[in-house]
CSV table of C-alpha atoms and ligand atoms in Angstrom, one decimal:
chain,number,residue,atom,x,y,z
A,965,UNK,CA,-15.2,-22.1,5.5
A,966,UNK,CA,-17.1,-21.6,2.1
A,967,UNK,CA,-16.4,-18.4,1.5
A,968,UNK,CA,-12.7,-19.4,2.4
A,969,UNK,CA,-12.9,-22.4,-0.1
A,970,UNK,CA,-14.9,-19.2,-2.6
A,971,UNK,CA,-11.7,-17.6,-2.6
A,972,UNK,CA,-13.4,-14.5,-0.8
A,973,UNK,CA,-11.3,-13.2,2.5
A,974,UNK,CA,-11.4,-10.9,5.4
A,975,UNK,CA,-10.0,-7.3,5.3
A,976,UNK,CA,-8.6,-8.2,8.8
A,977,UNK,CA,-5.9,-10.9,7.7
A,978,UNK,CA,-4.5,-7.6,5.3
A,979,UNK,CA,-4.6,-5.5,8.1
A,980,UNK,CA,-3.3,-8.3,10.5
A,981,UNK,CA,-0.3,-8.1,7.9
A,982,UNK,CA,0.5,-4.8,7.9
A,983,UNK,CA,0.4,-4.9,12.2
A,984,UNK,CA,2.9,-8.2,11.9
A,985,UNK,CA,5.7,-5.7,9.8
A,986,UNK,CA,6.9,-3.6,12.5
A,987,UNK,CA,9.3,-5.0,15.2
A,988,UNK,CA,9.9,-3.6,18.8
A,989,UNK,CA,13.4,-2.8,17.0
A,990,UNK,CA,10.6,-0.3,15.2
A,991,UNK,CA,12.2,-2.8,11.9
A,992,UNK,CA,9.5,-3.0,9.0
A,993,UNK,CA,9.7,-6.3,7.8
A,994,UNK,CA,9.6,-6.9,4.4
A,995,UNK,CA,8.0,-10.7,4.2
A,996,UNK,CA,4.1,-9.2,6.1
A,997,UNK,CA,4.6,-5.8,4.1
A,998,UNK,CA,4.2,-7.9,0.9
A,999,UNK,CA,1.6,-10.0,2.3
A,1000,UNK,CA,-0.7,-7.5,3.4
A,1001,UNK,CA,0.0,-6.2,-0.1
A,1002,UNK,CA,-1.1,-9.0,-2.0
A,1003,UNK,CA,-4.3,-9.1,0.1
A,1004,UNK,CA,-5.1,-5.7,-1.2
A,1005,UNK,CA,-4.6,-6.4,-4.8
A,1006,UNK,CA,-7.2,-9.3,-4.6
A,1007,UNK,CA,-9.4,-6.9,-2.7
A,1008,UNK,CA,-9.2,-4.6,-5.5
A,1009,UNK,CA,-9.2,-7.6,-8.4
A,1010,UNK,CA,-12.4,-8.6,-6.6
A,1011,UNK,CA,-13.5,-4.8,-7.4
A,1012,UNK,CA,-14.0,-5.7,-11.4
A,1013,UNK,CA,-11.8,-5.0,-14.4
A,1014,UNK,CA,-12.3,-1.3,-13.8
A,1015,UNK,CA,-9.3,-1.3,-12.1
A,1016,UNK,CA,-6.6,-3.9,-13.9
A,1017,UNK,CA,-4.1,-1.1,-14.7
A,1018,UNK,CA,-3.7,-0.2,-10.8
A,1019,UNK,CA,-3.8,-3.9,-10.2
A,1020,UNK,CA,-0.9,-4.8,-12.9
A,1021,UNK,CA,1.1,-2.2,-11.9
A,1022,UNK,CA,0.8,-3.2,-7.9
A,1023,UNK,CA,1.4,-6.9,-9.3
A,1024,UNK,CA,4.4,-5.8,-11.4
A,1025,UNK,CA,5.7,-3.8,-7.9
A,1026,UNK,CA,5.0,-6.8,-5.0
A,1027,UNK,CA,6.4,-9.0,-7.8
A,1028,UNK,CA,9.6,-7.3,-8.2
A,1029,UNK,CA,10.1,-6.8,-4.6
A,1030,UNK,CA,9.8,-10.7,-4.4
A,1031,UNK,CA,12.0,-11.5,-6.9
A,1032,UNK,CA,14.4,-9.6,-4.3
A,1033,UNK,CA,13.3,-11.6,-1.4
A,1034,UNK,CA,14.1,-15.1,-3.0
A,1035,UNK,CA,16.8,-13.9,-4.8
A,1036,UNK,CA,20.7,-14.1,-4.0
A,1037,UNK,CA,20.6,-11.6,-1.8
A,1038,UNK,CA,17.6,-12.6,0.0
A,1039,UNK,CA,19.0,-11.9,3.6
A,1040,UNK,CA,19.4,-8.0,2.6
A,1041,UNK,CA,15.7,-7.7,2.2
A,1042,UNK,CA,14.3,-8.7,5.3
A,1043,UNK,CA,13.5,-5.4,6.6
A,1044,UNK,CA,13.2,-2.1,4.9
A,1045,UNK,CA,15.9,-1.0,6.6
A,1046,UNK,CA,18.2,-3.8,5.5
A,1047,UNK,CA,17.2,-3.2,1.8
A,1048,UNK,CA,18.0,0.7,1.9
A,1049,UNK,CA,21.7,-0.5,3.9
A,1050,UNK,CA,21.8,-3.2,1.0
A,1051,UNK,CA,21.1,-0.6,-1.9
A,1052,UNK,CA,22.8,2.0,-1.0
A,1053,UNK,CA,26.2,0.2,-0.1
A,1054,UNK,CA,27.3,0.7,-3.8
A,1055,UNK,CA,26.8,4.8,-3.3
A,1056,UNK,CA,23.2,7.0,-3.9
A,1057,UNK,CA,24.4,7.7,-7.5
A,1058,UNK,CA,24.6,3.8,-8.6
A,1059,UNK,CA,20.6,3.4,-6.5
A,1060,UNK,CA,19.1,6.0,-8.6
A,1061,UNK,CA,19.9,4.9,-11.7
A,1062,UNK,CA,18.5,1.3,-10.8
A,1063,UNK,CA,14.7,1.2,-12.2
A,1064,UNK,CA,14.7,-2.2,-10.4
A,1065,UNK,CA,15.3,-1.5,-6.9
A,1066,UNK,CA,14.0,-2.4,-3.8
A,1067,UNK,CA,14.1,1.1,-2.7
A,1068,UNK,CA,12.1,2.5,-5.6
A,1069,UNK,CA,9.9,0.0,-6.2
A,1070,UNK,CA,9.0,0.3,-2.4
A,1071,UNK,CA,8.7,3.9,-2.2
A,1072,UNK,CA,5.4,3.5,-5.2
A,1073,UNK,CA,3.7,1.3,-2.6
A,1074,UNK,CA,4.6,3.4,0.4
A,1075,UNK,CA,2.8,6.5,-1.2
A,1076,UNK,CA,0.3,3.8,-2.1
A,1077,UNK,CA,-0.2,3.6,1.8
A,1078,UNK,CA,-0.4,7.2,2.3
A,1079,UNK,CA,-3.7,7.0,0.2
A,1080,UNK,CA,-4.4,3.6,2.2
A,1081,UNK,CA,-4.6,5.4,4.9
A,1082,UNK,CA,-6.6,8.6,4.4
A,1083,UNK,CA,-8.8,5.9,2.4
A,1084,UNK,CA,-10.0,3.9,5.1
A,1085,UNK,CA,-10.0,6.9,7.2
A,1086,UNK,CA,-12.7,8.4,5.1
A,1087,UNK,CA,-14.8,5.4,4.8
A,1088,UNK,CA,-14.5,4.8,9.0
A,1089,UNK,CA,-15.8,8.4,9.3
A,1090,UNK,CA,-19.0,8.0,6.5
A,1091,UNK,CA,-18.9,12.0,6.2
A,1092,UNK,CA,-18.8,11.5,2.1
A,1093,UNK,CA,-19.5,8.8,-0.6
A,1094,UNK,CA,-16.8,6.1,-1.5
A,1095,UNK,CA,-15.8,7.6,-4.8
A,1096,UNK,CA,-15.0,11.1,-3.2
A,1097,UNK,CA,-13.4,9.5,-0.3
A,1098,UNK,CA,-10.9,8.0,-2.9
A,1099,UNK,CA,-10.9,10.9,-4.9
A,1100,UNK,CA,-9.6,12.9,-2.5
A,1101,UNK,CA,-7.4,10.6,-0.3
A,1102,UNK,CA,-6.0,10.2,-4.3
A,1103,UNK,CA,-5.6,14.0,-4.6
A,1104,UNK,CA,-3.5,14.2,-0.9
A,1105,UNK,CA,-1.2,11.4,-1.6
A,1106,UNK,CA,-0.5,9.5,-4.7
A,1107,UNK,CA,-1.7,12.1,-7.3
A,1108,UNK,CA,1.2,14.5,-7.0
A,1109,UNK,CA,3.8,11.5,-8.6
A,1110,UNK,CA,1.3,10.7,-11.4
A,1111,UNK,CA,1.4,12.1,-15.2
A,1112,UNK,CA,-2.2,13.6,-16.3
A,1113,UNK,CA,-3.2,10.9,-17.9
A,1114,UNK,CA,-3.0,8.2,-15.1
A,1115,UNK,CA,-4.8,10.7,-13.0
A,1116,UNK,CA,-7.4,10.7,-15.8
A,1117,UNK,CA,-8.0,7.0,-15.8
A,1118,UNK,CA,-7.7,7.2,-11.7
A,1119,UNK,CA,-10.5,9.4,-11.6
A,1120,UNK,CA,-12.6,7.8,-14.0
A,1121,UNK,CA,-12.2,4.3,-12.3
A,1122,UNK,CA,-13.3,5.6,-9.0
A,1123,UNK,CA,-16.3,6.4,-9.9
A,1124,UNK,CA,-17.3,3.0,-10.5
A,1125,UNK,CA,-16.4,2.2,-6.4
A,1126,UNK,CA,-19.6,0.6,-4.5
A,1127,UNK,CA,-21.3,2.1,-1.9
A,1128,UNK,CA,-20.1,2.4,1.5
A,1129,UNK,CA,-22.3,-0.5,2.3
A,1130,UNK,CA,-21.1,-2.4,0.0
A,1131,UNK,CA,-17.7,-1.6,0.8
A,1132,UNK,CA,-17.9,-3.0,4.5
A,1133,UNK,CA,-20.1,-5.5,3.7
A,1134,UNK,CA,-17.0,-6.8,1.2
A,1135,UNK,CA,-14.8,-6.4,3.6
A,1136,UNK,CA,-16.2,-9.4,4.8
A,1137,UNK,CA,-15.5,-8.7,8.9
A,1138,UNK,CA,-19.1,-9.0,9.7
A,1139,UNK,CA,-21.5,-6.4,10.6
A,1140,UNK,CA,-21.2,-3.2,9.8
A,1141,UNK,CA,-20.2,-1.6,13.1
A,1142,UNK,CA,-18.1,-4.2,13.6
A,1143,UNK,CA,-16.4,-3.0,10.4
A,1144,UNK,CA,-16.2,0.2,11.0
A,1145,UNK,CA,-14.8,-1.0,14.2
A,1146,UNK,CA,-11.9,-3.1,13.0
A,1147,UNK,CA,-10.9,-0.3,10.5
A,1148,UNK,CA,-10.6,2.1,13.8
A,1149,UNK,CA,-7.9,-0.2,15.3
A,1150,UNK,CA,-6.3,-1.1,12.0
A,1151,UNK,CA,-5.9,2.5,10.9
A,1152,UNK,CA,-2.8,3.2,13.4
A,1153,UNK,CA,-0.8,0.4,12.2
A,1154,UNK,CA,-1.0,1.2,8.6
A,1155,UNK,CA,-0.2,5.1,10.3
A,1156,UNK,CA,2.4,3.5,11.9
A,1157,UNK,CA,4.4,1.4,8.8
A,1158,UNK,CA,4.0,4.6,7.3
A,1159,UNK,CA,5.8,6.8,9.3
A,1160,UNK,CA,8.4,4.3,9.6
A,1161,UNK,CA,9.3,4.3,6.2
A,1162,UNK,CA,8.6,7.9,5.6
A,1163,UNK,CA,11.2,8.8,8.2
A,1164,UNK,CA,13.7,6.2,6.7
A,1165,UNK,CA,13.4,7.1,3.3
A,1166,UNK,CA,13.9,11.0,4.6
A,1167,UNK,CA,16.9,10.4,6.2
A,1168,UNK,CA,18.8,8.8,3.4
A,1169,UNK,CA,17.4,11.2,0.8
A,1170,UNK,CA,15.5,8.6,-1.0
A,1171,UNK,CA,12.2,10.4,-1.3
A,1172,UNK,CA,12.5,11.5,-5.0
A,1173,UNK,CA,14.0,8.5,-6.3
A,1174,UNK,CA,13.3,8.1,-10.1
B,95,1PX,C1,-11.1,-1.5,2.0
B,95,1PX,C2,-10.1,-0.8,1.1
B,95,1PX,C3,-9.2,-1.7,0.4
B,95,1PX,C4,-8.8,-1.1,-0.9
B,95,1PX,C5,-7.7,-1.9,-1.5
B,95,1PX,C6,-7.2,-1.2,-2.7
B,95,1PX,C7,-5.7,-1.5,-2.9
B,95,1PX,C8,-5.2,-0.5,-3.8
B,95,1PX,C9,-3.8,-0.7,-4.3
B,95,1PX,C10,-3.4,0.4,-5.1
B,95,1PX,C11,-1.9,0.2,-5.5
B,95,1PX,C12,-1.5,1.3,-6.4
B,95,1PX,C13,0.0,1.3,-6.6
B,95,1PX,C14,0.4,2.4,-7.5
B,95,1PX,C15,1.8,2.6,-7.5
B,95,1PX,C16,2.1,3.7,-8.5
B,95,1PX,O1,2.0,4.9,-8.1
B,95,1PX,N1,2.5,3.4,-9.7
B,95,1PX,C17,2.7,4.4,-10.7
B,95,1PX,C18,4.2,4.8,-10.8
B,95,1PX,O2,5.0,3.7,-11.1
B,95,1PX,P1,6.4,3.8,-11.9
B,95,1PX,O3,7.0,2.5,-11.7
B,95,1PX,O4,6.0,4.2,-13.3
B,95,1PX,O5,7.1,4.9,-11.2
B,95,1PX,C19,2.2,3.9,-12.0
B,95,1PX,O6,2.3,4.8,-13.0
B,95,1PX,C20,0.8,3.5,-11.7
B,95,1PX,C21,-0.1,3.3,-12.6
B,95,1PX,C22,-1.5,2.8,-12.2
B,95,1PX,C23,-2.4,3.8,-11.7
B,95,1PX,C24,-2.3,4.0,-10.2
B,95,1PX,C25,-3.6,4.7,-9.7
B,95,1PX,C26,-3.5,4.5,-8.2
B,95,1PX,C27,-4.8,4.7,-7.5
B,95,1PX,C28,-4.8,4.2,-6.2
B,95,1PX,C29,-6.1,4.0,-5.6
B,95,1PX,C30,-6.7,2.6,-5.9
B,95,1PX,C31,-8.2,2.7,-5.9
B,95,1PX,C32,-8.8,1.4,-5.4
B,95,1PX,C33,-10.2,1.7,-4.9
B,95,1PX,C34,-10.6,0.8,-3.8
């Protein structure tokens, strides 16, 4: 309860979050996605000033996508797949040339994932230390999309990550095996929204959107 009322948190509500997002309809909902979104961001805030420009722009994204949400058109944006039906009702030439939409603004966090992913991968396994865990997971996912110089300013903020330790210790799920643990059975379900929306996106072409 203190370290509730200190503002500090579990790892396992974000990962709860991202497990709530996918229905037996294999549906992502929108509503958790966010959620487990904004749990990351003040995991990362937590993480020093190092990294404010990844933290803006996430803020900037989640905050777009729930302008959406509570907007006119809230019922469109219940699921992902509601919000690509919704967008692309007025044709895929009229979606691409919105820098505001769901569908793009989604597709930055869903490569986010992809290094999510391969992130907490690396840090379950131990093999290597935090910062190369994240430097690669960065080089297999997100990297590719990004100009030089936000790979530059990528690189050089990872190398101010803690320790693994410290890493599971902020995690703030109790031991450290039991860390370790909880990122085992959380992995699959941050696999899992993944593919969902990988094989969405794929299908109505909305992979490269600008
Ligand atoms: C126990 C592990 C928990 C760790 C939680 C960390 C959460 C990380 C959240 C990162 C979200 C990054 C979203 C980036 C979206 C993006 O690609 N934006 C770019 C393109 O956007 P645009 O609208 O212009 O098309 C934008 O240019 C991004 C700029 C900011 C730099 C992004 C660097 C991303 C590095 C991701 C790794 C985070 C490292 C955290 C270390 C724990």
């Amino acid at each position: 309860a203190a370290a509730a009322a200190a503002g500090a948190f579990s790892l396992r509500e974000v990962l709860e979050a991202f497990q709530r997002c996918v229905t037996e309809q294999r549906e992502v909902l929108l509503e958790p996605y966010l959620s487990g979104w904004r749990g990351l961001i003040r995991f990362l805030q937590s993480l020093g000033t190092v990294f404010s420009f990844i933290s803006k722009d996430a803020v900037a994204k989640v905050s777009l996508l729930e302008g959406h949400c509570g907007g006119r058109q809230g019922q469109q944006y219940v699921s992902l797949q509601s919000m690509v039906r919704h967008e692309l009702a007025a044709g895929p030439a009229a979606l691409r040339a919105r820098s505001d939409s769901g569908c793009r603004t989604v597709l930055r966090l869903h490569r986010a994932l992809r290094w999510l992913q391969l992130f907490l991968e690396g840090l379950r396994s131990g093999d290597s230390r935090t910062s190369v865990v994240c430097t690669d997971a960065y080089n297999a996912s997100l990297a590719a999309y990004h100009p030089w110089v936000v790979r530059k300013a990528a690189t050089v903020a990872f190398c101010a990550l803690p320790s693994r330790d410290a890493f599971l210790e902020i995690m703030n799920v109790g031991p450290r095996e039991e860390a370790v643990a909880m990122l085992g059975e959380a992995i699959p379900y941050i696999g899992d929204v993944y593919s969902i929306t990988q094989e969405l996106f794929a299908q109505h072409k909305l992979l490269d959107l600008p």
